[in-house]
Amino acid sequence: MRIVSVVTCIESRHNPRFKTWQRYVARPDREDCPWLAVEGWKTVRDLSERQAPELLIYADSDDPRLPSLLQKSKEAVEVTPDLFRRLSQVQHPQFILAFFSKPRWTWKQISPYVLYLDRLQDPGNFGTLIRTAAATGIFSVVASPGTVSCFNDKVVRASASCLLTSPFLQGVPFDELLKRNFTLWTTATTGGQNLFEADFTSPLAVTIGGEATGIDESIQAAATHRITIPMAAGVDSLNAGVAGSLIMYEVLRKQSQNE
């Protein structure tokens, strides 16, 4: 049985540890932040089945779901409901929050199917794409220099905590993919091969460009394949999160057909 350290209920917002937790929740992308915060009973429970929470914070000691999480956590601290609301990033908190160690992935964990994000700036799109990549079961996400941090708080929330389970790398120049023998694909609003007619062979990396900048010219020049998502007349573009998700699932569909 795990022995968990539980301290007396923290009641002051001036408590030094509480201030540190607030900083971790607000700025998980900081270099001095070792943890990612996850809220909600279901998400915390599901993730705790894979790895032990570094710290469990709760505000309702009578909740019958609490004992099983206490046994899985390395440390647990009770706080008042008011202090929990100061930590929470949601409007209606469930009064359970866990800090997990930031994941550290290497190329060994990256799959032969990569979604490469070139200077993507919208954290909501980034989080959506990581979540979708995890859902496909075959894709990993690799981000270029200049892309919003994987640990941005909005990325963490939009990913539905898939950051902790789905391999990704950040700050990777596109030529590193070429050195690792990935076939480089780009997207184009017109002129590319129809997405639904393309033949995808791994290892491949499909590039999604930044919302305002598009795909860098050097990547366009190095790419050997270009695809276009069919759209009705009068529509000339898709949200980056939607476009990337459509492509990943079409690759998955083609892979399933070939098995």
C-alpha positions as a LaTeX table, in Angstrom:
\begin{tabular}{lrrr}
\hline
Residue & $x$ (\AA) & $y$ (\AA) & $z$ (\AA) \\
\hline
Met1 & 0.00 & 0.00 & 0.00 \\
Arg2 & 1.32 & 3.44 & $-0.92$ \\
Ile3 & 1.96 & 5.74 & 2.02 \\
Val4 & 0.83 & 9.21 & 1.01 \\
Ser5 & 1.82 & 12.38 & 2.80 \\
Val6 & $-1.25$ & 14.44 & 3.76 \\
Val7 & $-0.77$ & 17.79 & 5.46 \\
Thr8 & $-3.22$ & 19.85 & 7.46 \\
Cys9 & $-5.68$ & 21.77 & 5.35 \\
Ile10 & $-4.14$ & 24.89 & 3.83 \\
Glu11 & $-6.35$ & 27.89 & 4.40 \\
Ser12 & $-4.18$ & 30.87 & 3.49 \\
Arg13 & $-3.53$ & 32.11 & $-0.05$ \\
His14 & $-0.22$ & 33.46 & 1.28 \\
Asn15 & 1.08 & 29.96 & 1.94 \\
Pro16 & 4.38 & 29.65 & 0.01 \\
Arg17 & 3.56 & 26.25 & $-1.46$ \\
Phe18 & 0.13 & 27.43 & $-2.56$ \\
Lys19 & 1.72 & 30.37 & $-4.38$ \\
Thr20 & 4.05 & 27.96 & $-6.16$ \\
Trp21 & 1.10 & 25.82 & $-7.26$ \\
Gln22 & $-0.69$ & 28.88 & $-8.59$ \\
Arg23 & 2.37 & 29.68 & $-10.70$ \\
Tyr24 & 2.56 & 26.12 & $-12.01$ \\
Val25 & $-1.11$ & 26.17 & $-12.99$ \\
Ala26 & $-0.93$ & 29.59 & $-14.64$ \\
Arg27 & 2.38 & 29.11 & $-16.48$ \\
Pro28 & 3.11 & 25.44 & $-17.12$ \\
Asp29 & 5.31 & 26.49 & $-20.05$ \\
Arg30 & 7.92 & 28.05 & $-17.74$ \\
Glu31 & 11.26 & 26.25 & $-17.60$ \\
Asp32 & 11.11 & 26.15 & $-13.80$ \\
Cys33 & 7.73 & 24.39 & $-13.81$ \\
Pro34 & 8.24 & 20.60 & $-13.57$ \\
Trp35 & 4.55 & 19.64 & $-13.48$ \\
Leu36 & 1.30 & 19.83 & $-15.45$ \\
Ala37 & $-2.00$ & 20.39 & $-13.68$ \\
Val38 & $-5.00$ & 18.20 & $-14.52$ \\
Glu39 & $-8.50$ & 18.81 & $-13.14$ \\
Gly40 & $-11.62$ & 16.69 & $-12.85$ \\
Trp41 & $-12.33$ & 13.31 & $-11.29$ \\
Lys42 & $-12.46$ & 11.25 & $-14.47$ \\
Thr43 & $-9.33$ & 12.69 & $-16.07$ \\
Val44 & $-7.30$ & 12.53 & $-12.87$ \\
Arg45 & $-8.47$ & 8.97 & $-12.21$ \\
Asp46 & $-7.71$ & 7.79 & $-15.75$ \\
Leu47 & $-4.24$ & 9.34 & $-15.81$ \\
Ser48 & $-3.40$ & 8.07 & $-12.34$ \\
Glu49 & $-3.84$ & 4.54 & $-13.69$ \\
Arg50 & $-0.80$ & 5.21 & $-15.92$ \\
Gln51 & 1.40 & 7.26 & $-13.62$ \\
Ala52 & 1.33 & 8.39 & $-10.03$ \\
Pro53 & 0.35 & 12.02 & $-9.44$ \\
Glu54 & 3.21 & 13.99 & $-7.91$ \\
Leu55 & 0.69 & 15.94 & $-5.88$ \\
Leu56 & $-3.06$ & 15.59 & $-5.36$ \\
Ile57 & $-4.98$ & 18.67 & $-4.22$ \\
Tyr58 & $-8.59$ & 18.39 & $-3.07$ \\
Ala59 & $-11.23$ & 20.41 & $-1.23$ \\
Asp60 & $-13.78$ & 17.76 & $-0.26$ \\
Ser61 & $-12.36$ & 15.16 & 2.09 \\
Asp62 & $-15.72$ & 13.35 & 2.30 \\
Asp63 & $-15.93$ & 12.54 & $-1.39$ \\
Pro64 & $-16.08$ & 8.71 & $-1.68$ \\
Arg65 & $-13.87$ & 8.79 & $-4.78$ \\
Leu66 & $-10.96$ & 10.31 & $-2.90$ \\
Pro67 & $-9.44$ & 7.30 & $-1.05$ \\
Ser68 & $-8.48$ & 5.42 & $-4.21$ \\
Leu69 & $-6.68$ & 8.49 & $-5.58$ \\
Leu70 & $-4.90$ & 9.06 & $-2.29$ \\
Gln71 & $-3.42$ & 5.58 & $-2.56$ \\
Lys72 & $-2.02$ & 6.34 & $-6.01$ \\
Ser73 & $-0.56$ & 9.78 & $-5.23$ \\
Lys74 & 2.92 & 10.58 & $-3.96$ \\
Glu75 & 1.58 & 13.45 & $-1.87$ \\
Ala76 & $-1.85$ & 14.91 & $-1.11$ \\
Val77 & $-2.88$ & 18.27 & 0.30 \\
Glu78 & $-6.29$ & 19.50 & 1.29 \\
Val79 & $-7.20$ & 23.14 & 0.65 \\
Thr80 & $-10.32$ & 25.17 & 1.33 \\
Pro81 & $-12.93$ & 25.46 & $-1.45$ \\
Asp82 & $-12.08$ & 29.15 & $-1.82$ \\
Leu83 & $-8.38$ & 28.41 & $-2.35$ \\
Phe84 & $-9.21$ & 25.63 & $-4.79$ \\
Arg85 & $-11.21$ & 28.07 & $-6.89$ \\
Arg86 & $-8.11$ & 30.27 & $-7.03$ \\
Leu87 & $-6.16$ & 27.35 & $-8.48$ \\
Ser88 & $-8.84$ & 26.10 & $-10.83$ \\
Gln89 & $-8.87$ & 26.96 & $-14.53$ \\
Val90 & $-12.55$ & 26.07 & $-15.02$ \\
Gln91 & $-15.73$ & 27.91 & $-14.14$ \\
His92 & $-17.28$ & 25.08 & $-12.15$ \\
Pro93 & $-14.46$ & 23.11 & $-10.48$ \\
Gln94 & $-14.89$ & 19.55 & $-9.22$ \\
Phe95 & $-12.48$ & 20.25 & $-6.35$ \\
Ile96 & $-9.90$ & 17.71 & $-7.43$ \\
Leu97 & $-6.60$ & 18.59 & $-9.12$ \\
Ala98 & $-3.48$ & 16.55 & $-9.70$ \\
Phe99 & 0.00 & 17.57 & $-10.76$ \\
Phe100 & 1.80 & 15.11 & $-13.03$ \\
Ser101 & 5.43 & 15.25 & $-14.12$ \\
Lys102 & 5.94 & 16.87 & $-17.50$ \\
Pro103 & 6.45 & 14.22 & $-20.18$ \\
Arg104 & 9.84 & 13.97 & $-21.84$ \\
Trp105 & 9.63 & 12.19 & $-25.20$ \\
Thr106 & 12.46 & 11.16 & $-27.51$ \\
Trp107 & 12.60 & 10.19 & $-31.17$ \\
Lys108 & 12.32 & 6.55 & $-30.12$ \\
Gln109 & 8.70 & 7.21 & $-29.09$ \\
Ile110 & 7.79 & 9.18 & $-32.22$ \\
Ser111 & 5.72 & 7.15 & $-34.67$ \\
Pro112 & 6.41 & 6.84 & $-38.43$ \\
Tyr113 & 3.36 & 9.06 & $-38.97$ \\
Val114 & 4.06 & 12.66 & $-37.95$ \\
Leu115 & 1.99 & 15.83 & $-38.04$ \\
Tyr116 & 4.54 & 18.63 & $-38.32$ \\
Leu117 & 3.39 & 22.03 & $-37.08$ \\
Asp118 & 5.19 & 24.96 & $-38.70$ \\
Arg119 & 5.01 & 28.05 & $-36.46$ \\
Leu120 & 1.47 & 27.34 & $-35.30$ \\
Gln121 & 0.46 & 30.04 & $-32.82$ \\
Asp122 & $-3.08$ & 29.21 & $-31.71$ \\
Pro123 & $-2.86$ & 27.06 & $-28.55$ \\
Gly124 & $-6.40$ & 25.79 & $-29.05$ \\
Asn125 & $-5.49$ & 24.39 & $-32.46$ \\
Phe126 & $-2.30$ & 22.87 & $-31.08$ \\
Gly127 & $-4.12$ & 21.14 & $-28.24$ \\
Thr128 & $-6.82$ & 19.89 & $-30.60$ \\
Leu129 & $-4.23$ & 18.38 & $-32.93$ \\
Ile130 & $-2.41$ & 16.60 & $-30.10$ \\
Arg131 & $-5.74$ & 15.22 & $-28.88$ \\
Thr132 & $-6.66$ & 14.05 & $-32.39$ \\
Ala133 & $-3.22$ & 12.52 & $-32.94$ \\
Ala134 & $-3.68$ & 10.52 & $-29.75$ \\
Ala135 & $-7.14$ & 9.43 & $-30.90$ \\
Thr136 & $-5.83$ & 8.06 & $-34.19$ \\
Gly137 & $-3.38$ & 5.84 & $-32.37$ \\
Ile138 & $-0.79$ & 6.18 & $-35.14$ \\
Phe139 & 0.26 & 9.85 & $-35.22$ \\
Ser140 & 2.81 & 11.83 & $-33.22$ \\
Val141 & 3.09 & 15.62 & $-33.25$ \\
Val142 & 6.35 & 17.43 & $-33.93$ \\
Ala143 & 6.52 & 21.23 & $-33.72$ \\
Ser144 & 8.93 & 23.63 & $-35.38$ \\
Pro145 & 10.86 & 26.42 & $-33.68$ \\
Gly146 & 8.52 & 29.38 & $-33.30$ \\
Thr147 & 5.46 & 27.26 & $-32.57$ \\
Val148 & 3.55 & 28.01 & $-29.37$ \\
Ser149 & 4.86 & 25.96 & $-26.44$ \\
Cys150 & 3.40 & 22.48 & $-25.98$ \\
Phe151 & 3.10 & 23.35 & $-22.30$ \\
Asn152 & 1.12 & 26.55 & $-22.79$ \\
Asp153 & $-1.81$ & 26.34 & $-20.36$ \\
Lys154 & $-4.39$ & 26.59 & $-23.17$ \\
Val155 & $-2.62$ & 23.82 & $-25.11$ \\
Val156 & $-2.74$ & 21.62 & $-22.01$ \\
Arg157 & $-6.48$ & 22.20 & $-21.57$ \\
Ala158 & $-7.35$ & 21.82 & $-25.28$ \\
Ser159 & $-5.39$ & 18.56 & $-25.45$ \\
Ala160 & $-7.66$ & 17.05 & $-22.77$ \\
Ser161 & $-4.46$ & 15.92 & $-21.02$ \\
Cys162 & $-3.31$ & 13.88 & $-24.05$ \\
Leu163 & 0.02 & 15.70 & $-23.65$ \\
Leu164 & 0.77 & 13.21 & $-20.90$ \\
Thr165 & 0.19 & 10.12 & $-23.04$ \\
Ser166 & 0.73 & 11.04 & $-26.71$ \\
Pro167 & 4.36 & 11.47 & $-27.90$ \\
Phe168 & 5.38 & 14.90 & $-29.19$ \\
Leu169 & 8.52 & 16.95 & $-29.75$ \\
Gln170 & 8.96 & 20.70 & $-30.01$ \\
Gly171 & 11.58 & 23.05 & $-31.43$ \\
Val172 & 12.49 & 20.65 & $-34.26$ \\
Pro173 & 13.68 & 22.13 & $-37.62$ \\
Phe174 & 12.06 & 20.47 & $-40.62$ \\
Asp175 & 15.39 & 19.24 & $-42.00$ \\
Glu176 & 15.67 & 16.94 & $-38.98$ \\
Leu177 & 12.69 & 15.06 & $-40.38$ \\
Leu178 & 14.48 & 14.70 & $-43.71$ \\
Lys179 & 17.59 & 13.40 & $-41.96$ \\
Arg180 & 15.41 & 10.76 & $-40.36$ \\
Asn181 & 14.04 & 9.72 & $-43.75$ \\
Phe182 & 10.54 & 11.08 & $-43.34$ \\
Thr183 & 8.76 & 11.90 & $-46.61$ \\
Leu184 & 7.70 & 15.52 & $-46.35$ \\
Trp185 & 4.13 & 16.45 & $-47.29$ \\
Thr186 & 2.61 & 19.92 & $-47.38$ \\
Thr187 & $-0.93$ & 21.19 & $-47.70$ \\
Ala188 & $-2.21$ & 23.65 & $-50.30$ \\
Thr189 & $-5.61$ & 25.23 & $-50.77$ \\
Thr190 & $-5.42$ & 24.43 & $-54.50$ \\
Gly191 & $-3.19$ & 22.55 & $-56.88$ \\
Gly192 & $-2.29$ & 19.61 & $-54.67$ \\
Gln193 & $-3.33$ & 16.00 & $-54.95$ \\
Asn194 & $-6.85$ & 15.36 & $-53.68$ \\
Leu195 & $-6.58$ & 14.24 & $-50.04$ \\
Phe196 & $-8.94$ & 11.32 & $-50.63$ \\
Glu197 & $-6.90$ & 10.07 & $-53.60$ \\
Ala198 & $-3.46$ & 10.32 & $-52.05$ \\
Asp199 & $-1.38$ & 7.24 & $-51.26$ \\
Phe200 & 0.30 & 7.61 & $-47.87$ \\
Thr201 & 3.39 & 5.54 & $-47.16$ \\
Ser202 & 5.29 & 5.81 & $-43.89$ \\
Pro203 & 7.50 & 7.25 & $-42.62$ \\
Leu204 & 5.81 & 10.54 & $-43.51$ \\
Ala205 & 5.41 & 14.00 & $-42.05$ \\
Val206 & 2.44 & 16.16 & $-43.03$ \\
Thr207 & 2.98 & 19.87 & $-42.45$ \\
Ile208 & 0.31 & 22.22 & $-41.13$ \\
Gly209 & 1.30 & 25.88 & $-41.35$ \\
Gly210 & 0.75 & 28.72 & $-38.93$ \\
Glu211 & $-2.61$ & 30.46 & $-39.03$ \\
Ala212 & $-1.19$ & 33.78 & $-40.26$ \\
Thr213 & 2.06 & 32.73 & $-41.94$ \\
Gly214 & 1.21 & 29.50 & $-43.74$ \\
Ile215 & 3.94 & 26.99 & $-44.53$ \\
Asp216 & 7.51 & 28.29 & $-44.81$ \\
Glu217 & 8.85 & 28.51 & $-48.37$ \\
Ser218 & 11.86 & 26.34 & $-47.53$ \\
Ile219 & 9.52 & 23.56 & $-46.38$ \\
Gln220 & 7.43 & 23.96 & $-49.51$ \\
Ala221 & 10.57 & 23.61 & $-51.63$ \\
Ala222 & 11.78 & 20.52 & $-49.77$ \\
Ala223 & 8.42 & 18.72 & $-49.81$ \\
Thr224 & 7.94 & 15.94 & $-52.33$ \\
His225 & 4.16 & 15.68 & $-51.96$ \\
Arg226 & 1.39 & 18.27 & $-51.79$ \\
Ile227 & $-2.24$ & 17.58 & $-50.89$ \\
Thr228 & $-5.42$ & 19.63 & $-51.09$ \\
Ile229 & $-8.54$ & 19.07 & $-49.00$ \\
Pro230 & $-11.61$ & 19.27 & $-51.27$ \\
Met231 & $-13.90$ & 22.18 & $-50.35$ \\
Ala232 & $-17.09$ & 23.62 & $-51.75$ \\
Ala233 & $-16.91$ & 26.64 & $-54.04$ \\
Gly234 & $-16.48$ & 29.88 & $-52.14$ \\
Val235 & $-14.59$ & 28.30 & $-49.24$ \\
Asp236 & $-10.85$ & 28.75 & $-49.51$ \\
Ser237 & $-9.45$ & 27.53 & $-46.20$ \\
Leu238 & $-10.00$ & 25.48 & $-43.06$ \\
Asn239 & $-9.06$ & 26.02 & $-39.45$ \\
Ala240 & $-5.64$ & 24.46 & $-38.78$ \\
Gly241 & $-7.06$ & 22.15 & $-36.14$ \\
Val242 & $-9.78$ & 20.92 & $-38.48$ \\
Ala243 & $-7.45$ & 20.51 & $-41.48$ \\
Gly244 & $-4.87$ & 18.56 & $-39.52$ \\
Ser245 & $-7.52$ & 16.33 & $-37.97$ \\
Leu246 & $-9.08$ & 15.52 & $-41.34$ \\
Ile247 & $-5.70$ & 14.58 & $-42.78$ \\
Met248 & $-4.73$ & 12.37 & $-39.86$ \\
Tyr249 & $-7.98$ & 10.45 & $-40.02$ \\
Glu250 & $-7.75$ & 10.02 & $-43.77$ \\
Val251 & $-4.25$ & 8.57 & $-43.34$ \\
Leu252 & $-5.64$ & 6.26 & $-40.64$ \\
Arg253 & $-8.49$ & 5.19 & $-42.93$ \\
Lys254 & $-6.09$ & 4.38 & $-45.75$ \\
Gln255 & $-3.81$ & 2.48 & $-43.39$ \\
Ser256 & $-6.75$ & 0.43 & $-42.09$ \\
Gln257 & $-7.80$ & $-0.46$ & $-45.63$ \\
Asn258 & $-4.30$ & $-1.71$ & $-46.44$ \\
Glu259 & $-3.98$ & $-3.99$ & $-43.44$ \\
\hline
\end{tabular}
